PDB file of N, CA and C in Angstrom:
ATOM      1  N   MET E 340     -33.585  53.971  -0.418  1.00  0.00           N
ATOM      2  CA  MET E 340     -32.176  54.315  -0.289  1.00  0.00           C
ATOM      3  C   MET E 340     -31.393  53.561  -1.361  1.00  0.00           C
ATOM      4  N   LYS E 341     -30.532  54.266  -2.050  1.00  0.00           N
ATOM      5  CA  LYS E 341     -29.758  53.692  -3.132  1.00  0.00           C
ATOM      6  C   LYS E 341     -28.570  52.917  -2.576  1.00  0.00           C
ATOM      7  N   LYS E 342     -28.373  51.714  -3.067  1.00  0.00           N
ATOM      8  CA  LYS E 342     -27.268  50.871  -2.619  1.00  0.00           C
ATOM      9  C   LYS E 342     -25.999  51.251  -3.375  1.00  0.00           C
ATOM     10  N   GLN E 343     -24.897  51.409  -2.630  1.00  0.00           N
ATOM     11  CA  GLN E 343     -23.632  51.737  -3.278  1.00  0.00           C
ATOM     12  C   GLN E 343     -23.047  50.494  -3.918  1.00  0.00           C
ATOM     13  N   THR E 344     -22.534  50.663  -5.095  1.00  0.00           N
ATOM     14  CA  THR E 344     -21.828  49.579  -5.757  1.00  0.00           C
ATOM     15  C   THR E 344     -20.344  49.901  -5.750  1.00  0.00           C
ATOM     16  N   ARG E 345     -19.563  48.956  -6.116  1.00  0.00           N
ATOM     17  CA  ARG E 345     -18.112  49.144  -6.135  1.00  0.00           C
ATOM     18  C   ARG E 345     -17.715  50.314  -7.045  1.00  0.00           C
ATOM     19  N   ALA E 346     -18.462  50.521  -8.103  1.00  0.00           N
ATOM     20  CA  ALA E 346     -18.132  51.582  -9.054  1.00  0.00           C
ATOM     21  C   ALA E 346     -18.341  52.979  -8.463  1.00  0.00           C
ATOM     22  N   THR E 347     -19.224  53.119  -7.473  1.00  0.00           N
ATOM     23  CA  THR E 347     -19.478  54.445  -6.913  1.00  0.00           C
ATOM     24  C   THR E 347     -18.510  54.795  -5.788  1.00  0.00           C
ATOM     25  N   LYS E 348     -17.733  53.846  -5.331  1.00  0.00           N
ATOM     26  CA  LYS E 348     -16.750  54.147  -4.291  1.00  0.00           C
ATOM     27  C   LYS E 348     -15.535  54.806  -4.927  1.00  0.00           C
ATOM     28  N   ARG E 349     -14.868  55.649  -4.147  1.00  0.00           N
ATOM     29  CA  ARG E 349     -13.655  56.262  -4.665  1.00  0.00           C
ATOM     30  C   ARG E 349     -12.494  55.986  -3.722  1.00  0.00           C
ATOM     31  N   ALA E 350     -11.319  55.966  -4.276  1.00  0.00           N
ATOM     32  CA  ALA E 350     -10.116  55.665  -3.509  1.00  0.00           C
ATOM     33  C   ALA E 350      -9.439  56.959  -3.080  1.00  0.00           C
ATOM     34  N   ILE E 351      -8.993  56.980  -1.846  1.00  0.00           N
ATOM     35  CA  ILE E 351      -8.183  58.091  -1.366  1.00  0.00           C
ATOM     36  C   ILE E 351      -6.880  57.507  -0.835  1.00  0.00           C
ATOM     37  N   LYS E 352      -5.828  58.268  -0.945  1.00  0.00           N
ATOM     38  CA  LYS E 352      -4.526  57.817  -0.450  1.00  0.00           C
ATOM     39  C   LYS E 352      -4.357  58.294   0.986  1.00  0.00           C
ATOM     40  N   THR E 353      -4.043  57.360   1.878  1.00  0.00           N
ATOM     41  CA  THR E 353      -3.811  57.697   3.272  1.00  0.00           C
ATOM     42  C   THR E 353      -2.416  57.232   3.673  1.00  0.00           C
ATOM     43  N   PRO E 354      -1.719  57.997   4.495  1.00  0.00           N
ATOM     44  CA  PRO E 354      -0.382  57.586   4.922  1.00  0.00           C
ATOM     45  C   PRO E 354      -0.456  56.459   5.945  1.00  0.00           C
ATOM     46  N   LYS E 355       0.589  55.674   5.995  1.00  0.00           N
ATOM     47  CA  LYS E 355       0.699  54.563   6.943  1.00  0.00           C
ATOM     48  C   LYS E 355       2.179  54.312   7.160  1.00  0.00           C
ATOM     49  N   ILE E 356       2.566  53.938   8.372  1.00  0.00           N
ATOM     50  CA  ILE E 356       3.963  53.653   8.678  1.00  0.00           C
ATOM     51  C   ILE E 356       4.113  52.158   8.920  1.00  0.00           C
ATOM     52  N   LEU E 357       5.052  51.544   8.225  1.00  0.00           N
ATOM     53  CA  LEU E 357       5.326  50.122   8.388  1.00  0.00           C
ATOM     54  C   LEU E 357       6.551  49.940   9.270  1.00  0.00           C
ATOM     55  N   VAL E 358       6.416  49.094  10.292  1.00  0.00           N
ATOM     56  CA  VAL E 358       7.544  48.717  11.145  1.00  0.00           C
ATOM     57  C   VAL E 358       7.495  47.206  11.349  1.00  0.00           C
ATOM     58  N   ALA E 359       8.586  46.635  11.785  1.00  0.00           N
ATOM     59  CA  ALA E 359       8.648  45.195  12.047  1.00  0.00           C
ATOM     60  C   ALA E 359       7.684  44.829  13.178  1.00  0.00           C
ATOM     61  N   TYR E 360       7.142  43.618  13.105  1.00  0.00           N
ATOM     62  CA  TYR E 360       6.139  43.169  14.074  1.00  0.00           C
ATOM     63  C   TYR E 360       6.659  43.256  15.513  1.00  0.00           C
ATOM     64  N   GLU E 361       7.895  42.843  15.734  1.00  0.00           N
ATOM     65  CA  GLU E 361       8.433  42.855  17.110  1.00  0.00           C
ATOM     66  C   GLU E 361       8.632  44.271  17.640  1.00  0.00           C
ATOM     67  N   ASP E 362       8.739  45.244  16.759  1.00  0.00           N
ATOM     68  CA  ASP E 362       8.912  46.628  17.197  1.00  0.00           C
ATOM     69  C   ASP E 362       7.615  47.254  17.702  1.00  0.00           C
ATOM     70  N   ILE E 363       6.474  46.680  17.366  1.00  0.00           N
ATOM     71  CA  ILE E 363       5.193  47.180  17.876  1.00  0.00           C
ATOM     72  C   ILE E 363       5.176  47.084  19.396  1.00  0.00           C
ATOM     73  N   SER E 364       5.597  45.926  19.923  1.00  0.00           N
ATOM     74  CA  SER E 364       5.651  45.732  21.375  1.00  0.00           C
ATOM     75  C   SER E 364       6.646  46.682  22.027  1.00  0.00           C
ATOM     76  N   LYS E 365       7.778  46.889  21.367  1.00  0.00           N
ATOM     77  CA  LYS E 365       8.787  47.801  21.918  1.00  0.00           C
ATOM     78  C   LYS E 365       8.260  49.231  21.971  1.00  0.00           C
ATOM     79  N   LEU E 366       7.557  49.649  20.925  1.00  0.00           N
ATOM     80  CA  LEU E 366       6.975  50.988  20.920  1.00  0.00           C
ATOM     81  C   LEU E 366       5.911  51.132  22.004  1.00  0.00           C
ATOM     82  N   ALA E 367       5.102  50.087  22.197  1.00  0.00           N
ATOM     83  CA  ALA E 367       4.064  50.124  23.227  1.00  0.00           C
ATOM     84  C   ALA E 367       4.691  50.236  24.620  1.00  0.00           C
ATOM     85  N   THR E 368       5.742  49.483  24.857  1.00  0.00           N
ATOM     86  CA  THR E 368       6.426  49.523  26.152  1.00  0.00           C
ATOM     87  C   THR E 368       7.098  50.884  26.363  1.00  0.00           C
ATOM     88  N   LEU E 369       7.739  51.379  25.344  1.00  0.00           N
ATOM     89  CA  LEU E 369       8.445  52.656  25.430  1.00  0.00           C
ATOM     90  C   LEU E 369       7.496  53.811  25.740  1.00  0.00           C
ATOM     91  N   HIS E 370       6.321  53.793  25.139  1.00  0.00           N
ATOM     92  CA  HIS E 370       5.363  54.884  25.318  1.00  0.00           C
ATOM     93  C   HIS E 370       4.289  54.581  26.362  1.00  0.00           C
ATOM     94  N   LYS E 371       4.428  53.444  27.037  1.00  0.00           N
ATOM     95  CA  LYS E 371       3.508  53.044  28.113  1.00  0.00           C
ATOM     96  C   LYS E 371       2.056  53.073  27.644  1.00  0.00           C
ATOM     97  N   CYS E 372       1.797  52.333  26.564  1.00  0.00           N
ATOM     98  CA  CYS E 372       0.452  52.255  26.013  1.00  0.00           C
ATOM     99  C   CYS E 372       0.225  50.847  25.451  1.00  0.00           C
ATOM    100  N   SER E 373      -0.943  50.608  24.917  1.00  0.00           N
ATOM    101  CA  SER E 373      -1.256  49.286  24.364  1.00  0.00           C
ATOM    102  C   SER E 373      -0.817  49.199  22.905  1.00  0.00           C
ATOM    103  N   LYS E 374      -0.797  47.965  22.398  1.00  0.00           N
ATOM    104  CA  LYS E 374      -0.462  47.751  20.991  1.00  0.00           C
ATOM    105  C   LYS E 374      -1.520  48.370  20.088  1.00  0.00           C
ATOM    106  N   VAL E 375      -2.764  48.379  20.548  1.00  0.00           N
ATOM    107  CA  VAL E 375      -3.856  48.973  19.768  1.00  0.00           C
ATOM    108  C   VAL E 375      -3.582  50.460  19.542  1.00  0.00           C
ATOM    109  N   THR E 376      -3.075  51.132  20.552  1.00  0.00           N
ATOM    110  CA  THR E 376      -2.738  52.547  20.435  1.00  0.00           C
ATOM    111  C   THR E 376      -1.620  52.754  19.418  1.00  0.00           C
ATOM    112  N   VAL E 377      -0.641  51.866  19.440  1.00  0.00           N
ATOM    113  CA  VAL E 377       0.477  51.959  18.487  1.00  0.00           C
ATOM    114  C   VAL E 377      -0.026  51.746  17.063  1.00  0.00           C
ATOM    115  N   TYR E 378      -0.852  50.718  16.861  1.00  0.00           N
ATOM    116  CA  TYR E 378      -1.398  50.463  15.532  1.00  0.00           C
ATOM    117  C   TYR E 378      -2.214  51.655  15.027  1.00  0.00           C
ATOM    118  N   ALA E 379      -3.016  52.252  15.898  1.00  0.00           N
ATOM    119  CA  ALA E 379      -3.824  53.415  15.508  1.00  0.00           C
ATOM    120  C   ALA E 379      -2.926  54.591  15.138  1.00  0.00           C
ATOM    121  N   ALA E 380      -1.863  54.785  15.872  1.00  0.00           N
ATOM    122  CA  ALA E 380      -0.936  55.882  15.570  1.00  0.00           C
ATOM    123  C   ALA E 380      -0.252  55.652  14.230  1.00  0.00           C
ATOM    124  N   LEU E 381       0.168  54.429  13.957  1.00  0.00           N
ATOM    125  CA  LEU E 381       0.878  54.132  12.716  1.00  0.00           C
ATOM    126  C   LEU E 381      -0.028  54.192  11.494  1.00  0.00           C
ATOM    127  N   LYS E 382      -1.338  54.016  11.705  1.00  0.00           N
ATOM    128  CA  LYS E 382      -2.302  54.127  10.611  1.00  0.00           C
ATOM    129  C   LYS E 382      -2.871  55.535  10.494  1.00  0.00           C
ATOM    130  N   TYR E 383      -2.389  56.460  11.322  1.00  0.00           N
ATOM    131  CA  TYR E 383      -2.870  57.841  11.353  1.00  0.00           C
ATOM    132  C   TYR E 383      -4.356  57.910  11.693  1.00  0.00           C
ATOM    133  N   SER E 384      -4.852  56.920  12.447  1.00  0.00           N
ATOM    134  CA  SER E 384      -6.243  56.960  12.900  1.00  0.00           C
ATOM    135  C   SER E 384      -6.405  57.914  14.069  1.00  0.00           C
ATOM    136  N   SER E 385      -5.330  58.132  14.803  1.00  0.00           N
ATOM    137  CA  SER E 385      -5.368  59.090  15.905  1.00  0.00           C
ATOM    138  C   SER E 385      -4.262  60.122  15.684  1.00  0.00           C
ATOM    139  N   ASN E 386      -4.460  61.298  16.251  1.00  0.00           N
ATOM    140  CA  ASN E 386      -3.479  62.361  16.056  1.00  0.00           C
ATOM    141  C   ASN E 386      -3.179  63.068  17.372  1.00  0.00           C
ATOM    142  N   SER E 387      -3.168  62.327  18.455  1.00  0.00           N
ATOM    143  CA  SER E 387      -2.852  62.909  19.754  1.00  0.00           C
ATOM    144  C   SER E 387      -1.345  63.169  19.851  1.00  0.00           C
ATOM    145  N   HIS E 388      -0.960  63.814  20.924  1.00  0.00           N
ATOM    146  CA  HIS E 388       0.461  64.074  21.155  1.00  0.00           C
ATOM    147  C   HIS E 388       1.227  62.757  21.239  1.00  0.00           C
ATOM    148  N   ARG E 389       0.664  61.772  21.935  1.00  0.00           N
ATOM    149  CA  ARG E 389       1.305  60.460  22.059  1.00  0.00           C
ATOM    150  C   ARG E 389       1.438  59.795  20.690  1.00  0.00           C
ATOM    151  N   ALA E 390       0.399  59.886  19.874  1.00  0.00           N
ATOM    152  CA  ALA E 390       0.440  59.272  18.540  1.00  0.00           C
ATOM    153  C   ALA E 390       1.533  59.915  17.683  1.00  0.00           C
ATOM    154  N   GLN E 391       1.672  61.209  17.784  1.00  0.00           N
ATOM    155  CA  GLN E 391       2.723  61.897  17.037  1.00  0.00           C
ATOM    156  C   GLN E 391       4.106  61.445  17.488  1.00  0.00           C
ATOM    157  N   GLU E 392       4.286  61.247  18.796  1.00  0.00           N
ATOM    158  CA  GLU E 392       5.570  60.771  19.317  1.00  0.00           C
ATOM    159  C   GLU E 392       5.850  59.335  18.869  1.00  0.00           C
ATOM    160  N   ILE E 393       4.820  58.493  18.863  1.00  0.00           N
ATOM    161  CA  ILE E 393       4.980  57.108  18.410  1.00  0.00           C
ATOM    162  C   ILE E 393       5.414  57.088  16.950  1.00  0.00           C
ATOM    163  N   ARG E 394       4.774  57.887  16.099  1.00  0.00           N
ATOM    164  CA  ARG E 394       5.144  57.940  14.681  1.00  0.00           C
ATOM    165  C   ARG E 394       6.578  58.434  14.500  1.00  0.00           C
ATOM    166  N   LYS E 395       6.960  59.459  15.269  1.00  0.00           N
ATOM    167  CA  LYS E 395       8.317  60.004  15.169  1.00  0.00           C
ATOM    168  C   LYS E 395       9.348  58.949  15.562  1.00  0.00           C
ATOM    169  N   ASP E 396       9.108  58.235  16.677  1.00  0.00           N
ATOM    170  CA  ASP E 396      10.022  57.173  17.106  1.00  0.00           C
ATOM    171  C   ASP E 396      10.080  56.034  16.094  1.00  0.00           C
ATOM    172  N   ALA E 397       8.941  55.676  15.540  1.00  0.00           N
ATOM    173  CA  ALA E 397       8.903  54.583  14.569  1.00  0.00           C
ATOM    174  C   ALA E 397       9.761  54.919  13.354  1.00  0.00           C
ATOM    175  N   LEU E 398       9.686  56.167  12.896  1.00  0.00           N
ATOM    176  CA  LEU E 398      10.456  56.571  11.725  1.00  0.00           C
ATOM    177  C   LEU E 398      11.938  56.786  12.041  1.00  0.00           C
ATOM    178  N   ASP E 399      12.231  57.402  13.182  1.00  0.00           N
ATOM    179  CA  ASP E 399      13.608  57.766  13.505  1.00  0.00           C
ATOM    180  C   ASP E 399      14.420  56.641  14.143  1.00  0.00           C
ATOM    181  N   ASN E 400      13.782  55.852  15.038  1.00  0.00           N
ATOM    182  CA  ASN E 400      14.543  54.894  15.841  1.00  0.00           C
ATOM    183  C   ASN E 400      14.269  53.423  15.527  1.00  0.00           C
ATOM    184  N   PHE E 401      13.182  53.130  14.851  1.00  0.00           N
ATOM    185  CA  PHE E 401      12.817  51.729  14.621  1.00  0.00           C
ATOM    186  C   PHE E 401      12.777  51.359  13.141  1.00  0.00           C
ATOM    187  N   GLY E 402      13.322  52.195  12.283  1.00  0.00           N
ATOM    188  CA  GLY E 402      13.411  51.876  10.866  1.00  0.00           C
ATOM    189  C   GLY E 402      12.085  51.815  10.142  1.00  0.00           C
ATOM    190  N   GLY E 403      11.114  52.590  10.598  1.00  0.00           N
ATOM    191  CA  GLY E 403       9.811  52.606   9.964  1.00  0.00           C
ATOM    192  C   GLY E 403       9.854  53.251   8.584  1.00  0.00           C
ATOM    193  N   ILE E 404       8.958  52.790   7.719  1.00  0.00           N
ATOM    194  CA  ILE E 404       8.856  53.317   6.364  1.00  0.00           C
ATOM    195  C   ILE E 404       7.453  53.857   6.177  1.00  0.00           C
ATOM    196  N   GLU E 405       7.360  55.109   5.723  1.00  0.00           N
ATOM    197  CA  GLU E 405       6.054  55.700   5.496  1.00  0.00           C
ATOM    198  C   GLU E 405       5.627  55.431   4.049  1.00  0.00           C
ATOM    199  N   ILE E 406       4.413  54.905   3.903  1.00  0.00           N
ATOM    200  CA  ILE E 406       3.870  54.615   2.579  1.00  0.00           C
ATOM    201  C   ILE E 406       2.509  55.283   2.456  1.00  0.00           C
ATOM    202  N   GLU E 407       1.988  55.322   1.239  1.00  0.00           N
ATOM    203  CA  GLU E 407       0.622  55.773   1.023  1.00  0.00           C
ATOM    204  C   GLU E 407      -0.195  54.575   0.594  1.00  0.00           C
ATOM    205  N   GLU E 408      -1.338  54.411   1.244  1.00  0.00           N
ATOM    206  CA  GLU E 408      -2.187  53.251   1.008  1.00  0.00           C
ATOM    207  C   GLU E 408      -3.514  53.733   0.409  1.00  0.00           C
ATOM    208  N   ASN E 409      -4.041  52.999  -0.571  1.00  0.00           N
ATOM    209  CA  ASN E 409      -5.340  53.324  -1.129  1.00  0.00           C
ATOM    210  C   ASN E 409      -6.426  52.812  -0.205  1.00  0.00           C
ATOM    211  N   ARG E 410      -7.350  53.702   0.159  1.00  0.00           N
ATOM    212  CA  ARG E 410      -8.476  53.296   0.993  1.00  0.00           C
ATOM    213  C   ARG E 410      -9.750  53.694   0.256  1.00  0.00           C
ATOM    214  N   PHE E 411     -10.682  52.760   0.171  1.00  0.00           N
ATOM    215  CA  PHE E 411     -11.922  53.003  -0.554  1.00  0.00           C
ATOM    216  C   PHE E 411     -12.998  53.510   0.385  1.00  0.00           C
ATOM    217  N   ILE E 412     -13.637  54.605  -0.009  1.00  0.00           N
ATOM    218  CA  ILE E 412     -14.713  55.163   0.806  1.00  0.00           C
ATOM    219  C   ILE E 412     -15.975  55.260  -0.014  1.00  0.00           C
TER     220      ILE E 412
END
């Protein structure tokens, strides 16, 4: 099996939403879920109905900023 080196990996841009640290707890309380669920929603790791609502609230009500992050695969 061939070992991957850094040169064979490629970068893809993935969206991510940044919010203030204290707002993570507020979003978790508001949506009755854990902080892990909020983090997954903000990183677009999950795409459930709840995750979509968390992202919408983060952008509209908590001053979230959507960025694109380079991720190496």
